[in-house]
Amino acid sequence: MTTAENTFHNARIVLADEIVHGSVHVRDGVIADISATGTTTPGGPGTDLDGDFLIPGAVELHTDQIETHYQPRPQRYWAPVPAVVAHDAQMAASGVTTVLDAMRIGNGPGDTAISRVAEILVDAVGTAQSEGMLRADHFIHLRCEVSTADVVDVFETLGAHDRLRLVSLMDHTPGQRQYADVEAYRTYMVGKQRLAPEDFDTHVAELHSHSALYSDANRIELSKRAKEKGLTLAAHDDATSEHVDESSALGVRISEFPTTREAARCARDAGQLVVMGAPNIVRGGSHSGNVAAADLLADGVLDILSSDYVPASPLQAVFGLVDRAQLTLPEGIALVASNPARAVGLDDRGVIAPGKRADLVRVRMHATGTSEESGAVQRMPVVRGVWREGRRVA
């Protein structure tokens, strides 16, 4: 066996529609063959997975963690390339082999550094990727705050980057969409020490003024420019059927974090793929008081789970849903691998099948205790190995 080949033996292989006991043979970074032996006995030369699950590497469409690594404390910044490398290591260790790093652009009142941070981090991702520093495959996701004066200009600066794959349109003006409950916005801004309590009302008034000036025109202009560049377009926090009608008219293909059942159902009817945060599943609901992702799963309108602000949450959410018999493991893995890959046109990955990239993750389940409510054993998935294009990276 050459260094370009490997066989993963004695694995519970999660395929698109079933789980089989057997082996996966990899050649030159691509899955060459899958053998279902029906046993979990050790195999021959290669890597013995000891009966652990072998799943496709997760494809992450929306993680905010790169900004957190760059700015770990208020007004305190880390060196950008080391921040990207640290972020990448955390994602890979969470079973993610493809990452769309979500970066905000658009400076609003009190947030004058946002666009500059995005410019720095986009450059740092490009440097780290080109220099072979990264374990996962990284792309760029620009989150465009449409209610800001500079967002179109910044997009024009960053929109030509060769790693840019996804553009989302968002408006975080309190009183609608994500922060329909203004008190939830107060809790976030004041609780995270981003704003003094006595300045809250003035800040909200400024945000409303900016939204009235810029949101509609910027939403239209950004969608036009994204379409011209052939980029996938997402709408963030749609809450009503009118919001979905608007995003559909602009060419939106992905509904990110719809805040109501109505919006999620309308998005699905419009042909959009619905993305929700995996922490919403793990925590049992939205931290902003919006719709629970589990309700959208029950309604049959949930397509993709994203890590959002907790890198390990997608696999934790999927295996938790499986333990609660809310879906099968192949269905759960599709939420974090094949569906997000398809959403952004990465058709070479996201599933274990011959001819696909050998982006593979070894997962072992560990008992963590017993549920006080049901008495059932509680388990969590632990990533034991990660391979990107057949090469071990974690």
Short mmCIF file of C-alpha atoms in Angstrom, two decimals:
data_model
loop_
_atom_site.label_atom_id
_atom_site.label_comp_id
_atom_site.label_asym_id
_atom_site.label_seq_id
_atom_site.Cartn_x
_atom_site.Cartn_y
_atom_site.Cartn_z
CA MET A 1 0.00 0.00 0.00
CA THR A 2 1.51 3.34 -1.07
CA THR A 3 1.37 6.55 0.96
CA ALA A 4 -1.44 7.72 -1.38
CA GLU A 5 -3.67 4.81 -0.33
CA ASN A 6 -5.36 3.76 2.87
CA THR A 7 -8.12 1.40 3.89
CA PHE A 8 -10.33 2.13 6.88
CA HIS A 9 -11.37 -1.24 8.33
CA ASN A 10 -13.84 -2.33 10.97
CA ALA A 11 -16.05 0.75 10.72
CA ARG A 12 -19.73 1.49 10.96
CA ILE A 13 -19.90 3.46 7.73
CA VAL A 14 -22.66 6.05 7.49
CA LEU A 15 -23.73 6.11 3.85
CA ALA A 16 -26.41 8.31 2.29
CA ASP A 17 -29.26 5.98 3.22
CA GLU A 18 -27.89 3.23 5.47
CA ILE A 19 -25.16 2.21 7.90
CA VAL A 20 -22.95 -0.73 6.95
CA HIS A 21 -20.17 -2.57 8.76
CA GLY A 22 -17.12 -2.75 6.56
CA SER A 23 -14.23 -0.85 5.04
CA VAL A 24 -13.54 2.19 2.88
CA HIS A 25 -10.59 2.23 0.51
CA VAL A 26 -9.05 5.61 -0.37
CA ARG A 27 -6.72 6.31 -3.27
CA ASP A 28 -5.14 9.69 -4.10
CA GLY A 29 -7.53 11.59 -1.85
CA VAL A 30 -10.69 10.04 -3.32
CA ILE A 31 -12.93 7.21 -2.11
CA ALA A 32 -12.16 4.28 -4.40
CA ASP A 33 -14.27 1.49 -2.94
CA ILE A 34 -16.64 0.59 -0.10
CA SER A 35 -16.85 -2.98 1.13
CA ALA A 36 -19.70 -4.08 3.39
CA THR A 37 -18.35 -7.13 5.23
CA GLY A 38 -21.20 -7.35 7.71
CA THR A 39 -18.76 -7.70 10.61
CA THR A 40 -16.71 -5.49 12.89
CA THR A 41 -13.70 -7.77 13.07
CA PRO A 42 -10.28 -6.23 12.44
CA GLY A 43 -9.21 -6.03 8.81
CA GLY A 44 -5.86 -6.14 7.05
CA PRO A 45 -3.32 -3.37 6.38
CA GLY A 46 -4.63 0.13 6.86
CA THR A 47 -6.47 1.85 9.71
CA ASP A 48 -8.58 -0.21 12.13
CA LEU A 49 -11.45 1.94 13.43
CA ASP A 50 -12.39 -0.55 16.16
CA GLY A 51 -16.10 -0.45 15.29
CA ASP A 52 -16.40 3.36 15.48
CA PHE A 53 -18.62 5.34 13.14
CA LEU A 54 -17.07 6.66 9.94
CA ILE A 55 -18.96 9.68 8.61
CA PRO A 56 -18.31 12.23 5.86
CA GLY A 57 -16.59 15.40 7.00
CA ALA A 58 -19.04 18.10 8.02
CA VAL A 59 -19.53 21.09 5.72
CA GLU A 60 -19.99 24.24 7.79
CA LEU A 61 -21.84 27.15 6.17
CA HIS A 62 -22.04 29.62 9.05
CA THR A 63 -19.54 29.82 11.89
CA ASP A 64 -18.92 33.10 13.70
CA GLN A 65 -15.91 31.71 15.57
CA ILE A 66 -13.19 33.15 13.35
CA GLU A 67 -14.09 36.65 14.59
CA THR A 68 -13.97 35.43 18.20
CA HIS A 69 -10.47 34.02 17.75
CA TYR A 70 -9.32 37.30 16.23
CA GLN A 71 -10.97 39.42 18.94
CA PRO A 72 -10.99 37.26 22.09
CA ARG A 73 -11.73 40.25 24.36
CA PRO A 74 -13.36 43.65 23.70
CA GLN A 75 -10.88 45.87 21.84
CA ARG A 76 -8.19 43.19 22.13
CA TYR A 77 -6.99 41.57 18.91
CA TRP A 78 -4.85 38.52 18.17
CA ALA A 79 -2.50 38.29 15.20
CA PRO A 80 -4.81 37.44 12.25
CA VAL A 81 -3.06 34.42 10.71
CA PRO A 82 -2.50 32.67 14.09
CA ALA A 83 -6.15 33.43 14.90
CA VAL A 84 -7.24 31.74 11.66
CA VAL A 85 -5.02 28.71 12.37
CA ALA A 86 -6.43 28.35 15.90
CA HIS A 87 -9.97 28.63 14.59
CA ASP A 88 -9.23 26.03 11.90
CA ALA A 89 -7.85 23.57 14.46
CA GLN A 90 -11.03 23.87 16.54
CA MET A 91 -13.24 23.29 13.52
CA ALA A 92 -11.26 20.26 12.34
CA ALA A 93 -11.32 18.75 15.84
CA SER A 94 -15.11 19.13 15.73
CA GLY A 95 -15.32 16.98 12.58
CA VAL A 96 -15.56 19.82 10.06
CA THR A 97 -13.50 19.38 6.88
CA THR A 98 -15.01 22.25 4.86
CA VAL A 99 -15.61 25.66 6.46
CA LEU A 100 -17.32 28.76 5.13
CA ASP A 101 -15.98 31.40 7.48
CA ALA A 102 -18.78 33.87 8.16
CA MET A 103 -17.57 37.45 8.41
CA ARG A 104 -19.72 40.52 8.93
CA ILE A 105 -19.39 43.57 6.74
CA GLY A 106 -21.13 46.89 7.24
CA ASN A 107 -20.24 49.41 9.95
CA GLY A 108 -23.19 50.59 11.99
CA PRO A 109 -23.53 52.91 15.00
CA GLY A 110 -21.01 51.85 17.62
CA ASP A 111 -19.49 49.18 15.36
CA THR A 112 -16.94 51.12 13.36
CA ALA A 113 -14.36 48.30 13.08
CA ILE A 114 -16.55 45.53 11.62
CA SER A 115 -15.72 46.01 7.95
CA ARG A 116 -12.01 46.43 8.61
CA VAL A 117 -11.94 43.22 10.67
CA ALA A 118 -13.53 41.36 7.75
CA GLU A 119 -10.93 42.70 5.33
CA ILE A 120 -8.10 41.60 7.65
CA LEU A 121 -9.55 38.13 8.21
CA VAL A 122 -10.36 37.46 4.56
CA ASP A 123 -6.73 38.24 3.75
CA ALA A 124 -5.54 36.02 6.63
CA VAL A 125 -7.68 33.08 5.48
CA GLY A 126 -6.26 33.43 1.98
CA THR A 127 -2.70 33.51 3.30
CA ALA A 128 -3.16 30.53 5.62
CA GLN A 129 -4.88 28.51 2.89
CA SER A 130 -2.27 29.23 0.21
CA GLU A 131 0.59 28.45 2.62
CA GLY A 132 -0.87 25.05 3.54
CA MET A 133 -1.39 25.94 7.19
CA LEU A 134 -5.00 24.77 7.46
CA ARG A 135 -6.45 21.39 8.30
CA ALA A 136 -9.88 22.03 6.77
CA ASP A 137 -10.76 23.48 3.37
CA HIS A 138 -11.80 27.12 3.92
CA PHE A 139 -14.09 29.40 1.91
CA ILE A 140 -15.57 32.82 2.66
CA HIS A 141 -19.13 33.69 3.65
CA LEU A 142 -19.81 37.44 3.70
CA ARG A 143 -22.63 38.44 6.04
CA CYS A 144 -23.84 41.77 4.70
CA GLU A 145 -25.57 44.13 7.14
CA VAL A 146 -27.84 45.90 4.66
CA SER A 147 -28.74 48.71 7.08
CA THR A 148 -25.26 50.27 6.91
CA ALA A 149 -23.76 52.98 4.72
CA ASP A 150 -20.54 51.19 3.68
CA VAL A 151 -21.68 47.61 3.06
CA VAL A 152 -21.85 47.82 -0.75
CA ASP A 153 -18.43 49.45 -1.03
CA VAL A 154 -16.85 46.82 1.24
CA PHE A 155 -18.53 44.05 -0.72
CA GLU A 156 -17.05 45.43 -3.91
CA THR A 157 -13.60 45.26 -2.30
CA LEU A 158 -13.97 41.68 -1.03
CA GLY A 159 -16.39 40.28 -3.60
CA ALA A 160 -13.67 39.26 -6.06
CA HIS A 161 -11.87 36.99 -3.59
CA ASP A 162 -11.43 33.53 -5.10
CA ARG A 163 -12.57 31.78 -1.89
CA LEU A 164 -15.86 33.68 -1.63
CA ARG A 165 -18.75 31.22 -1.94
CA LEU A 166 -21.75 32.56 -0.02
CA VAL A 167 -23.32 35.99 0.56
CA SER A 168 -26.06 36.54 3.12
CA LEU A 169 -28.33 39.57 3.45
CA MET A 170 -29.20 40.54 7.01
CA ASP A 171 -30.75 43.39 8.96
CA HIS A 172 -30.35 43.22 12.72
CA THR A 173 -32.36 46.38 13.41
CA PRO A 174 -34.26 45.60 16.66
CA GLY A 175 -38.01 45.30 16.48
CA GLN A 176 -38.06 42.85 13.54
CA ARG A 177 -36.49 39.60 12.27
CA GLN A 178 -34.00 38.13 14.79
CA TYR A 179 -34.72 40.78 17.40
CA ALA A 180 -38.48 41.14 17.08
CA ASP A 181 -38.38 41.27 20.88
CA VAL A 182 -36.42 44.46 21.61
CA GLU A 183 -35.78 43.28 25.17
CA ALA A 184 -33.89 40.27 23.78
CA TYR A 185 -31.68 42.74 21.91
CA ARG A 186 -31.19 44.73 25.11
CA THR A 187 -30.12 41.57 26.93
CA TYR A 188 -27.61 40.76 24.18
CA MET A 189 -26.06 44.22 23.83
CA VAL A 190 -25.99 45.20 27.50
CA GLY A 191 -25.33 41.67 28.78
CA LYS A 192 -22.26 41.27 26.56
CA GLN A 193 -21.06 44.72 27.66
CA ARG A 194 -21.26 46.11 24.15
CA LEU A 195 -23.43 48.97 25.31
CA ALA A 196 -24.04 50.92 28.52
CA PRO A 197 -27.66 50.59 29.74
CA GLU A 198 -28.23 54.36 29.60
CA ASP A 199 -27.19 54.45 25.91
CA PHE A 200 -29.54 51.69 24.73
CA ASP A 201 -32.54 53.76 23.60
CA THR A 202 -30.39 56.23 21.66
CA HIS A 203 -28.55 53.36 19.98
CA VAL A 204 -31.81 51.71 18.89
CA ALA A 205 -33.09 54.98 17.46
CA GLU A 206 -29.89 55.31 15.40
CA LEU A 207 -30.27 51.79 14.09
CA HIS A 208 -33.82 52.48 12.96
CA SER A 209 -32.67 55.63 11.19
CA HIS A 210 -29.93 53.75 9.33
CA SER A 211 -32.28 50.93 8.37
CA ALA A 212 -34.77 53.38 6.86
CA LEU A 213 -32.00 55.02 4.85
CA TYR A 214 -30.10 52.01 3.54
CA SER A 215 -31.76 48.60 3.92
CA ASP A 216 -34.00 48.36 0.86
CA ALA A 217 -31.54 49.84 -1.64
CA ASN A 218 -28.58 47.84 -0.31
CA ARG A 219 -30.51 44.57 -0.32
CA ILE A 220 -31.30 45.03 -4.02
CA GLU A 221 -27.80 46.18 -4.99
CA LEU A 222 -25.99 43.42 -3.11
CA SER A 223 -28.18 40.69 -4.56
CA LYS A 224 -27.53 42.06 -8.03
CA ARG A 225 -23.75 42.07 -7.53
CA ALA A 226 -23.74 38.60 -5.98
CA LYS A 227 -25.69 37.24 -8.95
CA GLU A 228 -23.25 38.86 -11.39
CA LYS A 229 -20.38 37.07 -9.61
CA GLY A 230 -22.17 33.71 -9.60
CA LEU A 231 -22.32 33.56 -5.80
CA THR A 232 -24.89 31.69 -3.72
CA LEU A 233 -27.24 34.11 -1.97
CA ALA A 234 -28.82 33.64 1.46
CA ALA A 235 -31.37 35.62 3.45
CA HIS A 236 -30.82 35.90 7.19
CA ASP A 237 -33.61 35.89 9.79
CA ASP A 238 -36.66 36.08 7.53
CA ALA A 239 -39.71 36.20 9.78
CA THR A 240 -42.77 36.59 7.54
CA SER A 241 -44.11 35.40 4.20
CA GLU A 242 -43.49 38.93 2.91
CA HIS A 243 -39.81 38.63 3.83
CA VAL A 244 -39.58 35.33 1.94
CA ASP A 245 -41.35 36.78 -1.10
CA GLU A 246 -38.81 39.60 -1.09
CA SER A 247 -35.81 37.27 -0.79
CA SER A 248 -37.14 34.94 -3.47
CA ALA A 249 -37.50 37.84 -5.88
CA LEU A 250 -33.84 38.67 -5.25
CA GLY A 251 -32.68 35.14 -6.12
CA VAL A 252 -32.07 33.82 -2.60
CA ARG A 253 -31.37 30.05 -2.46
CA ILE A 254 -30.79 29.62 1.27
CA SER A 255 -32.95 30.72 4.20
CA GLU A 256 -30.59 31.21 7.14
CA PHE A 257 -32.13 30.99 10.59
CA PRO A 258 -35.76 31.88 9.76
CA THR A 259 -37.28 33.10 13.00
CA THR A 260 -40.81 31.67 12.60
CA ARG A 261 -42.49 28.51 11.36
CA GLU A 262 -44.34 30.62 8.80
CA ALA A 263 -41.12 31.90 7.26
CA ALA A 264 -39.50 28.45 7.18
CA ARG A 265 -42.50 26.88 5.47
CA CYS A 266 -42.72 29.68 2.94
CA ALA A 267 -38.97 29.42 2.27
CA ARG A 268 -39.27 25.70 1.57
CA ASP A 269 -42.27 26.33 -0.71
CA ALA A 270 -40.13 28.87 -2.58
CA GLY A 271 -37.41 26.27 -3.14
CA GLN A 272 -34.98 27.63 -0.55
CA LEU A 273 -32.94 25.37 1.71
CA VAL A 274 -33.54 26.09 5.40
CA VAL A 275 -30.53 26.43 7.72
CA MET A 276 -30.79 26.51 11.51
CA GLY A 277 -28.19 26.66 14.26
CA ALA A 278 -27.24 23.37 15.89
CA PRO A 279 -26.98 25.10 19.31
CA ASN A 280 -30.72 25.70 18.98
CA ILE A 281 -31.19 21.90 18.89
CA VAL A 282 -28.73 21.17 21.70
CA ARG A 283 -30.10 23.87 24.01
CA GLY A 284 -33.72 23.09 23.20
CA GLY A 285 -34.57 26.46 21.67
CA SER A 286 -33.44 29.83 20.38
CA HIS A 287 -31.47 32.16 22.67
CA SER A 288 -33.40 35.06 21.06
CA GLY A 289 -36.82 33.55 21.73
CA ASN A 290 -37.45 32.65 18.07
CA VAL A 291 -38.66 29.36 16.60
CA ALA A 292 -37.08 26.14 17.83
CA ALA A 293 -35.12 24.21 15.21
CA ALA A 294 -36.68 20.98 16.51
CA ASP A 295 -40.11 22.33 15.52
CA LEU A 296 -38.89 22.91 11.96
CA LEU A 297 -37.47 19.38 11.89
CA ALA A 298 -40.85 18.05 13.02
CA ASP A 299 -42.51 20.13 10.28
CA GLY A 300 -40.19 18.60 7.68
CA VAL A 301 -38.68 21.96 6.69
CA LEU A 302 -35.15 21.74 8.13
CA ASP A 303 -32.38 21.02 5.60
CA ILE A 304 -29.09 22.10 7.20
CA LEU A 305 -27.58 22.51 10.66
CA SER A 306 -24.81 25.03 11.24
CA SER A 307 -22.45 25.37 14.20
CA ASP A 308 -23.19 29.12 14.51
CA TYR A 309 -21.36 29.95 17.76
CA VAL A 310 -20.41 26.42 19.05
CA PRO A 311 -18.10 24.46 16.68
CA ALA A 312 -18.85 21.04 18.18
CA SER A 313 -22.64 21.51 18.16
CA PRO A 314 -23.57 19.97 14.76
CA LEU A 315 -22.45 16.44 15.60
CA GLN A 316 -23.76 16.78 19.15
CA ALA A 317 -27.15 17.86 17.77
CA VAL A 318 -27.30 15.08 15.18
CA PHE A 319 -26.42 12.23 17.53
CA GLY A 320 -28.76 13.64 20.17
CA LEU A 321 -31.62 13.65 17.67
CA VAL A 322 -30.78 10.06 16.73
CA ASP A 323 -30.77 8.98 20.38
CA ARG A 324 -34.22 10.55 20.77
CA ALA A 325 -35.42 8.69 17.65
CA GLN A 326 -36.25 11.96 15.88
CA LEU A 327 -34.31 10.93 12.78
CA THR A 328 -31.95 8.25 11.52
CA LEU A 329 -28.19 8.74 11.55
CA PRO A 330 -27.95 8.96 7.72
CA GLU A 331 -30.69 11.62 7.79
CA GLY A 332 -28.85 13.51 10.52
CA ILE A 333 -25.48 13.40 8.78
CA ALA A 334 -27.11 14.78 5.63
CA LEU A 335 -28.04 17.89 7.64
CA VAL A 336 -24.37 18.65 8.32
CA ALA A 337 -22.60 17.21 5.26
CA SER A 338 -24.32 16.48 1.94
CA ASN A 339 -27.06 19.11 2.20
CA PRO A 340 -24.77 22.07 3.00
CA ALA A 341 -22.30 20.89 0.34
CA ARG A 342 -25.09 20.83 -2.24
CA ALA A 343 -26.35 24.24 -1.13
CA VAL A 344 -23.12 25.96 -2.21
CA GLY A 345 -22.28 23.79 -5.20
CA LEU A 346 -19.57 21.63 -3.59
CA ASP A 347 -20.78 18.42 -5.18
CA ASP A 348 -17.48 16.58 -4.76
CA ARG A 349 -17.92 16.04 -1.01
CA GLY A 350 -20.40 15.54 1.84
CA VAL A 351 -21.12 11.84 1.36
CA ILE A 352 -19.19 8.57 1.57
CA ALA A 353 -19.41 7.20 -1.96
CA PRO A 354 -16.96 6.12 -4.67
CA GLY A 355 -15.53 9.08 -6.55
CA LYS A 356 -16.14 11.57 -3.74
CA ARG A 357 -13.43 13.34 -1.77
CA ALA A 358 -12.09 11.27 1.10
CA ASP A 359 -13.11 13.80 3.74
CA LEU A 360 -13.79 11.40 6.60
CA VAL A 361 -14.38 11.60 10.35
CA ARG A 362 -14.12 8.85 12.95
CA VAL A 363 -16.66 9.22 15.77
CA ARG A 364 -17.02 7.25 18.98
CA MET A 365 -19.99 7.56 21.32
CA HIS A 366 -19.36 8.04 25.04
CA ALA A 367 -21.87 7.82 27.89
CA THR A 368 -22.02 11.02 29.94
CA GLY A 369 -24.71 10.21 32.49
CA THR A 370 -28.39 9.45 32.84
CA SER A 371 -31.33 11.70 32.06
CA GLU A 372 -33.20 12.74 35.21
CA GLU A 373 -36.44 12.92 33.22
CA SER A 374 -36.41 9.67 31.24
CA GLY A 375 -33.73 7.57 32.91
CA ALA A 376 -32.13 7.00 29.52
CA VAL A 377 -28.36 6.91 29.15
CA GLN A 378 -27.07 10.20 27.75
CA ARG A 379 -24.30 10.00 25.16
CA MET A 380 -22.09 12.39 23.26
CA PRO A 381 -20.05 11.95 20.08
CA VAL A 382 -16.29 12.35 20.36
CA VAL A 383 -14.24 12.90 17.21
CA ARG A 384 -11.33 10.43 17.22
CA GLY A 385 -9.81 11.17 13.81
CA VAL A 386 -10.26 13.46 10.81
CA TRP A 387 -8.99 12.96 7.25
CA ARG A 388 -9.18 15.58 4.50
CA GLU A 389 -8.71 14.15 1.01
CA GLY A 390 -7.34 11.02 2.62
CA ARG A 391 -4.68 12.84 4.66
CA ARG A 392 -5.02 12.80 8.44
CA VAL A 393 -5.43 16.35 9.78
CA ALA A 394 -6.78 15.78 13.31
#
